[in-house]
Each structure stands twice: as structure tokens, then as C-alpha cells.
Short mmCIF file of C-alpha atoms in Angstrom, two decimals:
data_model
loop_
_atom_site.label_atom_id
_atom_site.label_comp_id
_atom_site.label_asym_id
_atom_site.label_seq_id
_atom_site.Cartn_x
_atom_site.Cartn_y
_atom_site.Cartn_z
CA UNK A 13 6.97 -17.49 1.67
CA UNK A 14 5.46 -19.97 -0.89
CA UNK A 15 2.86 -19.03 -3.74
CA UNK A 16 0.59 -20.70 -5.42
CA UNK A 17 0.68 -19.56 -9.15
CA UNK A 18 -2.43 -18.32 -10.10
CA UNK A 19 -4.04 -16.58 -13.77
CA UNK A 20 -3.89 -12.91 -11.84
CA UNK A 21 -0.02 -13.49 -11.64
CA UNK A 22 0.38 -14.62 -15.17
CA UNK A 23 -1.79 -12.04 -17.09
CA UNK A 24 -2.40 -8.82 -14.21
CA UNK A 25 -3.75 -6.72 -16.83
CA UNK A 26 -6.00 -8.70 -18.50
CA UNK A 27 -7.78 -9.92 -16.14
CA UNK A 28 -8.26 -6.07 -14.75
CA UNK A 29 -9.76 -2.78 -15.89
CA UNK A 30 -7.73 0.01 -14.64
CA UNK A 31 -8.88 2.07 -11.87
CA UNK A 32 -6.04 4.24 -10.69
CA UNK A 33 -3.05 5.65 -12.76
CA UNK A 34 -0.73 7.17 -11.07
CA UNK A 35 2.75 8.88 -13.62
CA UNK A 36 5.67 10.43 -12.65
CA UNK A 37 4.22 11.12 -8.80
CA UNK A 38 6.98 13.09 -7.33
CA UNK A 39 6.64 14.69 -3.72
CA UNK A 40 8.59 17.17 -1.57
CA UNK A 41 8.63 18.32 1.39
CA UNK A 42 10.26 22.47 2.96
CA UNK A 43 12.28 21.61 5.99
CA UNK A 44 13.99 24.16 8.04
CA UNK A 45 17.19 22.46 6.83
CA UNK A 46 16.20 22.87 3.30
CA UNK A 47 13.84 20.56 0.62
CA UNK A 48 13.51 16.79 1.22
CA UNK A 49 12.40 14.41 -1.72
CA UNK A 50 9.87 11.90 -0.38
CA UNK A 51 9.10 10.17 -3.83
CA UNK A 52 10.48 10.64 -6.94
CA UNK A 53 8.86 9.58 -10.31
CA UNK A 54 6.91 6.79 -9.15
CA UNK A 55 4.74 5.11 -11.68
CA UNK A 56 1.86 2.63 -10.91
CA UNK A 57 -1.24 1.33 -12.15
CA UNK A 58 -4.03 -0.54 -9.90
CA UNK A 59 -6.65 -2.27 -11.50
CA UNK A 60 -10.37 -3.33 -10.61
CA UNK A 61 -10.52 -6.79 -8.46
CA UNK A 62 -6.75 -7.01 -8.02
CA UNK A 63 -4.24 -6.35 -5.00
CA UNK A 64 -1.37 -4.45 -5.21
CA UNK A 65 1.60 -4.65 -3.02
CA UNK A 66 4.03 -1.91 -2.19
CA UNK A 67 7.05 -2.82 -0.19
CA UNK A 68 10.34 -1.34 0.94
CA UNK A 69 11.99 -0.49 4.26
CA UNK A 70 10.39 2.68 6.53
CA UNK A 71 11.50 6.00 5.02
CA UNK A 72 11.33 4.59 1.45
CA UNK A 73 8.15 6.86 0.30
CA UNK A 74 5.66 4.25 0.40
CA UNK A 75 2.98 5.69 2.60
CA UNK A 76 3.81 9.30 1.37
CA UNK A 77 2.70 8.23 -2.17
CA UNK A 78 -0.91 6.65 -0.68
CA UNK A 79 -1.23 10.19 0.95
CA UNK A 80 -0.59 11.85 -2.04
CA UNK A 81 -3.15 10.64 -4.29
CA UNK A 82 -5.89 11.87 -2.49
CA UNK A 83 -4.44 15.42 -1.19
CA UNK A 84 -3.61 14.17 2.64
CA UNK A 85 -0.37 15.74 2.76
CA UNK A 86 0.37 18.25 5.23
CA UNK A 87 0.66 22.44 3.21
CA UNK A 88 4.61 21.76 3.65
CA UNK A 89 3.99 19.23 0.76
CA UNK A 90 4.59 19.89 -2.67
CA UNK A 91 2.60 17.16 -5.08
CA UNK A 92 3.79 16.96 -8.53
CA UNK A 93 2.80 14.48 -11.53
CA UNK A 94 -0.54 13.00 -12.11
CA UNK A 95 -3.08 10.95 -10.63
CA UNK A 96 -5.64 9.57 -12.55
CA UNK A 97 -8.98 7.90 -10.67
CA UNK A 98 -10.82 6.77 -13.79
CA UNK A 99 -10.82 10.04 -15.80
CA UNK A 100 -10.82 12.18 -12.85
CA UNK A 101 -7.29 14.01 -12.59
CA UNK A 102 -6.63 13.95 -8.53
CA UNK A 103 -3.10 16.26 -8.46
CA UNK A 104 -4.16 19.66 -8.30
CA UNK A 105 -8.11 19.29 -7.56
CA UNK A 106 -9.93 21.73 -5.67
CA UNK A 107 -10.44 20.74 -1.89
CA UNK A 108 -14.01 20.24 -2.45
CA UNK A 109 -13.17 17.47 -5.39
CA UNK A 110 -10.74 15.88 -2.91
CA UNK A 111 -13.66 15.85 0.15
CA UNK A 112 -15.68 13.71 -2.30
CA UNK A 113 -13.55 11.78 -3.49
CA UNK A 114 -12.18 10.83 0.11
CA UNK A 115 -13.87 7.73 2.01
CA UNK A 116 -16.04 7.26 -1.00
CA UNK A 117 -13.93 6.70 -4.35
CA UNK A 118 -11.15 6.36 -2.49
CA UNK A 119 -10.59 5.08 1.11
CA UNK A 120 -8.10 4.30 3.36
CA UNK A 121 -7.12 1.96 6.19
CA UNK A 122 -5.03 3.79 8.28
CA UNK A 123 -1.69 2.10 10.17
CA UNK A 124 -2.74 1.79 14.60
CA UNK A 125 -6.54 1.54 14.70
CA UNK A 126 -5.90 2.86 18.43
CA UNK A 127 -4.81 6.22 17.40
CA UNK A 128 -6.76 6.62 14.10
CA UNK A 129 -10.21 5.74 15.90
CA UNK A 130 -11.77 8.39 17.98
CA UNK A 131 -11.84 7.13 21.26
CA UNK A 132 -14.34 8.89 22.32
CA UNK A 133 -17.46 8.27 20.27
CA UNK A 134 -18.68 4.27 19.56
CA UNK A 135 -17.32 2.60 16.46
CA UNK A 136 -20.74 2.10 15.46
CA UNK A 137 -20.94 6.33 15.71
CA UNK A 138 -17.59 6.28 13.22
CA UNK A 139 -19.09 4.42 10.62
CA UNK A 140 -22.47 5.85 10.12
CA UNK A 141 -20.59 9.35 10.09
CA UNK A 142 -19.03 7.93 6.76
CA UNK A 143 -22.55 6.75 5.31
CA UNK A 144 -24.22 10.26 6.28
CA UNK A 145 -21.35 12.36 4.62
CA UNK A 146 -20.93 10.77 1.47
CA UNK A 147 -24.52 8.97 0.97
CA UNK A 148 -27.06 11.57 2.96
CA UNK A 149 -28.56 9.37 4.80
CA UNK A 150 -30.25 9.20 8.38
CA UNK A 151 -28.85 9.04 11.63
CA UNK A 152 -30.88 5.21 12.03
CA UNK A 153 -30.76 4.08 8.59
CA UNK A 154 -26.17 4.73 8.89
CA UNK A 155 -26.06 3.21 12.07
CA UNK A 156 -27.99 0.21 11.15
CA UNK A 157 -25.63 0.05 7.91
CA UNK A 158 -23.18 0.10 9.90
CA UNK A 159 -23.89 -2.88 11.86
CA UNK A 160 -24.32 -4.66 8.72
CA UNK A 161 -20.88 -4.18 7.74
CA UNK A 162 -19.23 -4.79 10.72
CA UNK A 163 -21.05 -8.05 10.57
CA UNK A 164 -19.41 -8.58 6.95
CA UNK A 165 -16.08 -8.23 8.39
CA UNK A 166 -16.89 -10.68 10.58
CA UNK A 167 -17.30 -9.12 13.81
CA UNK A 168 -20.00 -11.33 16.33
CA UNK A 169 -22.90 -9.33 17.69
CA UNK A 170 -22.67 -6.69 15.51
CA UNK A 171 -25.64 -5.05 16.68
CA UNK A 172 -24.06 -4.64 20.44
CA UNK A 173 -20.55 -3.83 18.87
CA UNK A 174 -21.77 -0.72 17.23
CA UNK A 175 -22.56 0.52 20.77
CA UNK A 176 -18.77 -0.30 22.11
CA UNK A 177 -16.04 2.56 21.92
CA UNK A 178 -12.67 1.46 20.68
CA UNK A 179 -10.87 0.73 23.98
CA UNK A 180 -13.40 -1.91 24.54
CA UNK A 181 -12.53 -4.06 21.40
CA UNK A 182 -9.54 -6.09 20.71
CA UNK A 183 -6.45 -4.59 18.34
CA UNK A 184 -7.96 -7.46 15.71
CA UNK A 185 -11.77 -6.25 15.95
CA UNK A 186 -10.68 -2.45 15.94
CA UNK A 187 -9.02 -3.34 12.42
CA UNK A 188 -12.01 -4.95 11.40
CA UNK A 189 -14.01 -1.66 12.33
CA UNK A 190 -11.33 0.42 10.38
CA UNK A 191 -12.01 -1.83 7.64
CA UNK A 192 -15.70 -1.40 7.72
CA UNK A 193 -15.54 2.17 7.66
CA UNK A 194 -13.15 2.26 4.81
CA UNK A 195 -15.56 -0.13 2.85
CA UNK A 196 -18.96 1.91 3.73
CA UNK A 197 -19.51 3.22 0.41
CA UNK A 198 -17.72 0.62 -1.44
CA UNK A 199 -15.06 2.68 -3.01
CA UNK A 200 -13.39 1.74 -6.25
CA UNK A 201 -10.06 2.07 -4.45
CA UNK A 202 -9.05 0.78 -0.79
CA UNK A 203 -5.31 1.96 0.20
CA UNK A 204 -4.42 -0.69 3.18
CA UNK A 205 -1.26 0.90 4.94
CA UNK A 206 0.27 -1.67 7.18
CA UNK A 207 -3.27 -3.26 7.87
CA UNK A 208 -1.68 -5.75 10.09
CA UNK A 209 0.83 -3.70 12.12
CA UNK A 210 1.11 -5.04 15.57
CA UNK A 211 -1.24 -8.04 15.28
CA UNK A 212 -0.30 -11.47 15.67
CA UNK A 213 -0.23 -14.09 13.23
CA UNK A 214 -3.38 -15.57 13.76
CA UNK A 215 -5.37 -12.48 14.00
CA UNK A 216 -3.02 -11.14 10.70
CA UNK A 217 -4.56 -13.63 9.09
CA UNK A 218 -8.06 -13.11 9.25
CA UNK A 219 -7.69 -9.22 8.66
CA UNK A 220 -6.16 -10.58 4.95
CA UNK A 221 -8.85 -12.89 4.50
CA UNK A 222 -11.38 -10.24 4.95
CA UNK A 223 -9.24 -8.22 2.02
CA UNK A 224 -8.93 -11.20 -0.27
CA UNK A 225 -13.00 -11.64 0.05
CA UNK A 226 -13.99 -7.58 -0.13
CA UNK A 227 -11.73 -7.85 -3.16
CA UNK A 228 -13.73 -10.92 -4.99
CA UNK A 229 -16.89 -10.11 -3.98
CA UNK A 230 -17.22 -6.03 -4.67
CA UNK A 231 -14.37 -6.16 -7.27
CA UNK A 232 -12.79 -3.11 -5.59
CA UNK A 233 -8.98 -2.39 -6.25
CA UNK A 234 -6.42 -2.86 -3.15
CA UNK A 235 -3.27 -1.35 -2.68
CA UNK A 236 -1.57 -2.83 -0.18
CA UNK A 237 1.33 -0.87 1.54
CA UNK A 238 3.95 -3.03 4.40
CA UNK A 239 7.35 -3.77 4.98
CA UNK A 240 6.46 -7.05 5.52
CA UNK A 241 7.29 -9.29 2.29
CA UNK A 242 5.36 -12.21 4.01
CA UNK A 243 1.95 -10.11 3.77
CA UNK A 244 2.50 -9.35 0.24
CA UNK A 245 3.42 -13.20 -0.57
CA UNK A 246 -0.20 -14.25 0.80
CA UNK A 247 -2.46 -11.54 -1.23
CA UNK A 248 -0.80 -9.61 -3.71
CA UNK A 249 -1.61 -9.86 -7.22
CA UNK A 250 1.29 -7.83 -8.40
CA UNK A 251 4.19 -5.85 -6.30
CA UNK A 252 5.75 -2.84 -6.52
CA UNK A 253 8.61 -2.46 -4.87
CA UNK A 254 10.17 1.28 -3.66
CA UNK A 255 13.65 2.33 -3.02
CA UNK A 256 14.48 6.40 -1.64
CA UNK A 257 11.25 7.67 -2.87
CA UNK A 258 11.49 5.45 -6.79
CA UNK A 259 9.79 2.40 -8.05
CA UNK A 260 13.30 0.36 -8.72
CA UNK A 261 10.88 -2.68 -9.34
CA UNK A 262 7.84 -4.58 -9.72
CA UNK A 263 6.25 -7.48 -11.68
CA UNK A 264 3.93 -10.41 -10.78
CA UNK A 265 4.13 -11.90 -7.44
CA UNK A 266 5.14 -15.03 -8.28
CA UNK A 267 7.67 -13.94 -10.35
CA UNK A 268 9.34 -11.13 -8.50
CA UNK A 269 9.64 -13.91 -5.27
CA UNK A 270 10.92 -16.23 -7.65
CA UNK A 271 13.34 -14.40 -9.84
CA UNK A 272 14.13 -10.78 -8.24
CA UNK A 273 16.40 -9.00 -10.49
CA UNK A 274 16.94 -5.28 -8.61
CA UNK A 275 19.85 -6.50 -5.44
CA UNK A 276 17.41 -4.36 -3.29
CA UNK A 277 14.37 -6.87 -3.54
CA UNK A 278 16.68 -9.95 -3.47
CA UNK A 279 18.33 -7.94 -0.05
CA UNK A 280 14.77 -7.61 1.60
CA UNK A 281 13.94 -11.46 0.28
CA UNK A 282 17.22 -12.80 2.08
CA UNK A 283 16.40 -10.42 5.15
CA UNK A 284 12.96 -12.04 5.64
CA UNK A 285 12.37 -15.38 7.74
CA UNK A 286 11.05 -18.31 6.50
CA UNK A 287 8.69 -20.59 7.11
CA UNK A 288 8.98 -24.54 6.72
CA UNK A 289 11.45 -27.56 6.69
CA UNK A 290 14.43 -24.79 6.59
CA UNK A 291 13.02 -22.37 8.90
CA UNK A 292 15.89 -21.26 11.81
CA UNK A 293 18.51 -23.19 9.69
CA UNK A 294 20.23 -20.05 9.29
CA UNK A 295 20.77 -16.54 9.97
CA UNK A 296 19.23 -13.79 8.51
CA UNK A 297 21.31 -11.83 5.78
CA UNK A 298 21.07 -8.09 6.48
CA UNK A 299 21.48 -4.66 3.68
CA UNK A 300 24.16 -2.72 4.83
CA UNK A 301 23.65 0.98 5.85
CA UNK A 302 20.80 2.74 5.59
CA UNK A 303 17.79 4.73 3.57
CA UNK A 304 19.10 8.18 2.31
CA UNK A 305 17.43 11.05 3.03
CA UNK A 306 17.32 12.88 -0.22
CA UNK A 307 17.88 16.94 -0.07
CA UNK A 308 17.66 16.72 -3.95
CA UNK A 309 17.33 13.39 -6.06
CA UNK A 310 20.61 12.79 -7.62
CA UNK A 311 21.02 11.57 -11.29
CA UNK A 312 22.51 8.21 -9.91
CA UNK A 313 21.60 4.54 -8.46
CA UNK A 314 20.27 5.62 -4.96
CA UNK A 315 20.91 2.46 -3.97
CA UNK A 316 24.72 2.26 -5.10
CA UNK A 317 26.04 3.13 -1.36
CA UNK A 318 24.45 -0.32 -0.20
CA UNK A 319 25.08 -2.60 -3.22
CA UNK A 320 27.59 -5.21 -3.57
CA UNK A 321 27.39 -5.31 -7.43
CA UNK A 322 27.53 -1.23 -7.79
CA UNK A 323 30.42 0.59 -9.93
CA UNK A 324 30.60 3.81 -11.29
CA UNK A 325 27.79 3.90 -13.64
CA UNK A 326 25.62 3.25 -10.51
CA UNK A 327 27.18 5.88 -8.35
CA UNK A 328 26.91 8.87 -11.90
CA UNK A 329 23.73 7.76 -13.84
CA UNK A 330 20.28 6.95 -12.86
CA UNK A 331 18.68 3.94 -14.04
CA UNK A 332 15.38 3.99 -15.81
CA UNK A 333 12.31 1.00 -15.21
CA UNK A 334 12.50 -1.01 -17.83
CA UNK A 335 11.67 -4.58 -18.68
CA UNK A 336 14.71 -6.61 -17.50
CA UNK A 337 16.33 -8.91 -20.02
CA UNK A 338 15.23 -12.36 -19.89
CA UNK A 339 12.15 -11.17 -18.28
CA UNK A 340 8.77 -11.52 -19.26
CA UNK A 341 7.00 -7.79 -19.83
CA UNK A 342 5.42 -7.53 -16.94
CA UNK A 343 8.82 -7.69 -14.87
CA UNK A 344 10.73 -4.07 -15.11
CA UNK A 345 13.72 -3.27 -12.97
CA UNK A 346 15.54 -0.08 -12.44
CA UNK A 347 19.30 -1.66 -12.09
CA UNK A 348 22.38 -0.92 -14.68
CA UNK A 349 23.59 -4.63 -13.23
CA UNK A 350 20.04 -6.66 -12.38
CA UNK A 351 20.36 -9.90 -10.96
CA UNK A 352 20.71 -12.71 -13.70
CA UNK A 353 17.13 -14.64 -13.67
CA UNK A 354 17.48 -18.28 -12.92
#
């Protein structure tokens, strides 16, 4: 998982005007056995024309958050904390705010095309029904958009594509449509979760091309959400990485794949394969146990159970995100014992 340093790793916010602010996000959810903390806390800031990537294992709260800043949890949700889109405060917004701000300010590219594309009305159909909701316009002039963009995410033949229904196109080209229709009224925010689920490496890679050129040619912010660490390596800007429902850290991509300082990230890092003259040389390190499932967020490491270096601070105080020592400013880990930079 090799980088090549670049000025949006160095200096993230200055390159970037900030879109989305997101403070002290916290979510919950009523359970017959009682109330379940899906995130805790979480900061993060995404800025114009830069990718952000989220990472941690399933169950961690990273697709929970991306729900949450637009309203798309279920009523068993409860949504705490803010979320700022520009000036517009998101957490608590009337349903009719949320509508708007859905598909058009804000859109989404949802995990398994298969099951998030109706499969019973043509992709071309899908799209323009974006274009005619949020930009009034006519059944011919949205379905001739919507040709358009699937030929910018480089579909062939877009003009006998938009007649196609999902089953008929491949898992890569129904991603490509998803994209499209996320991108229809070029929102200042796209949330990617998992955009390359299930695809295989060569077909992964185009779908992250297409991001990294949306990205530099509309300037549009990216949030990136995946467990894989080798996605995040090829486009992220800066990554955030989540632990039980808390940011435990994040700092430039380079740098966090470089130097990780929380044992979490460096657990995931050793957990991932590589690629190159050492690739198979060795076996895969593993994090023992597994993700809690938090009935109330406890004042404590809630990674302690799993880590090698914890003691009894970790297991009876909760560590705070805060720049780690010999750090530059942009890295911040939540760890009482971080991993000594090298």
C-alpha cells in the first residue's frame, strides 16, 4: 500500500474550504434489549476538492455516521450533536429541509448497486427521476441528462444504456450508474459507502478513477467510507479512522500509513495484505476479539480488551483526540500509550 506524497497530504486544510462540519455526532439506537450506542462523539471536517477516508472494521459506526448527517436513520434512532453543511445546521431539520438537501447538496453512493437500484424501471428512468425532483425539469430534457452523465462515468453507448434495467449491466457499470445518479446535481458533498464492495480489482479501479476525476474536475467533497485500507491508500486525502462508534484517529494519508500511533490503526495496517517484492512472505497478523457492542459508552479505552499495550488507565479513563506527541498537528490520536513515531 505505497503513496505518493502529495501537497493535499502535507497541508489538507489549506488547500480546502470547508464544506461539512460535523461535532460531537453521537447516535443511538432503542433495542428491545435496551439502548445501543452506534457513534459516540465523532468529530470530522470534509473540505471542498478533497477525499476523505473513514475506516474501521464492520460494526465500528462508520456507515451509521454517513446516515446520520442527512436524517436516513430509521425513527428508532436518536441523532445528537451537530452537523454543519456550509451554514446550514442538518441535526434536527425539518423533513422538508432534509428532502432538499438529499441527492442534491448531499448525495450518496449506496453499498450493492443490485439491491439499491430498482430493478424494475431502466437506469436511465433512475437518474432523470433525480434531475426532475431536485432541478424541475422535463421528462426528455432528465433523460437526455442522464445519458450525458452516464457517458462521464464512462459508460459506452450511453444513449442505449439509459434504456437497460439493472440486471442487464455488469456489477462495474451498475456502480457507474449509482455514481451518476449521485453526481446529477453536482452536490457539494458525495458520501461513497463501500463503492467497491464485491468488484474485482480491475473493475475497483476504474470506479476510483472516476472519484479521483469527479473530485478535480467539479471540486466536490468525498467521503469515502470501507474497511478496506488499500482503497483509502489509493484516493484519500486525509483518513479518519473509527473504533466502537469514536474517532480514535486520523491525520494525512501519508502520514497515518507511515507512522500510525493508535495500536488499532497499526492492528488493521498489519492485518492488510500487501502488494510487491514482499507480498505472501508472511502471514497476516490478526486483532484479537472482537467490536463491542456498546449498551452505554463507558468512560474508558474501548479498545483496552484487544490491546497489547493497555493497563489500567485504559480499562478506567477515556482518552481524548489530541495531537500525538512528536506528531505534526494534523495527526491526533485518542490513546493514553500511542505508538512511538519512527
Amino acid at each position: 500500500m505505497s503513496r505518493t506524497t502529495s501537497t493535499a497530504d502535507a497541508q489538507p486544510a489549506a488547500r480546502h474550504t470547508r464544506v461539512l462540519e460535523v461535532r460531537d455526532l453521537s447516535v443511538t439506537f432503542r433495542t428491545e434489549t435496551g439502548t445501543v450506542a452506534a457513534a459516540d462523539g465523532v468529530d470530522l471536517d470534509l473540505g471542498s476538492g478533497e477525499i476523505v477516508g473513514v475506516v474501521g472494521e464492520s460494526g465500528c459506526g462508520k456507515s451509521v455516521t454517513a446516515m446520520a448527517l442527512t436524517g436516513l436513520l430509521p425513527r428508532s434512532a436518536t441523532v445528537t450533536g451537530s452537523v454543519r453543511l456550509r451554514d446550514d445546521e442538518l441535526v434536527g431539520a425539518s423533513p422538508a429541509t432534509l428532502r432538499r438537501v438529499r441527492g442534491k447538496d448531499i448525495a450518496y453512493i449506496f453499498q450493492e448497486p443490485m439491491t439499491s437500484l430498482n430493478p424494475v424501471l431502466t437506469v436511465g428512468r433512475q437518474i432523470a427521476e433525480v434531475l426532475e425532483q431536485h432541478e424541475s425539469m422535463n421528462r426528455r430534457a432528465a433523460t437526455a441528462r442522464a445519458a450525458e452523465l452516464l457517458a462521464v462515468v464512462g459508460i459506452p453507448s450511453p444513449a442505449e444504456r439509459v434504456k437497460q434495467y439493472p440486471h442487464q449491466l455488469s456489477g462495474g457499470m451498475r456502480q457507474r450508474v449509482m455514481i451518476a445518479m449521485a453526481i446529477a446535481c453536482e452536490p457539494a458533498v458525495l458520501v461513497a459507502d463501500e463503492p467497491t464492495t464485491a468488484l474485482d480489482v480491475t473493475v475497483q479501479a476504474g470506479i476510483l478513477d472516476v472519484l479521483r476525476r469527479l473530485r478535480d474536475e467539479t471540486g466536490m467533497a468525498v467521503l469515502v467510507i470501507t474497511h478496506d485500507l488499500g482503497v483509502i491508500a489509493d484516493v484519500a486525502d486525509r483518513v479518519v479512522v473509527m473504533y466502537a462508534g469514536r474517532v480514535v484517529e486520523r491525520a494525512g494519508a501519508d502520514d497515518l500509513f507511515a507512522r500510525p500511533r493508535h495500536h488499532y490503526t497499526a492492528g488493521l495496517l498489519a492485518a492488510s495484505p500487501t502488494s510487491g517484492r514482499h507480498a505472501g512472505t508472511h502471514r497476516l497478523e490478526e486483532i484479537p476479539g472482537l467490536v463491542p457492542v456498546l449498551r452505554e459508552p463507558p468512560d474508558a479505552c474501548t479498545f483496552a480488551e484487544r490491546c497489547g499495550a493497555a493497563d489500567d488507565t485504559c480499562r478506567s479513563r477515556r482518552p481524548l483526540l489530541e495531537v500525538a506527541l512528536g506528531s505534526g498537528a494534523a495527526h491526533e490520536v485518542a490513546c493514553w500509550h500511542p505508538k512511538v513515531s519512527s
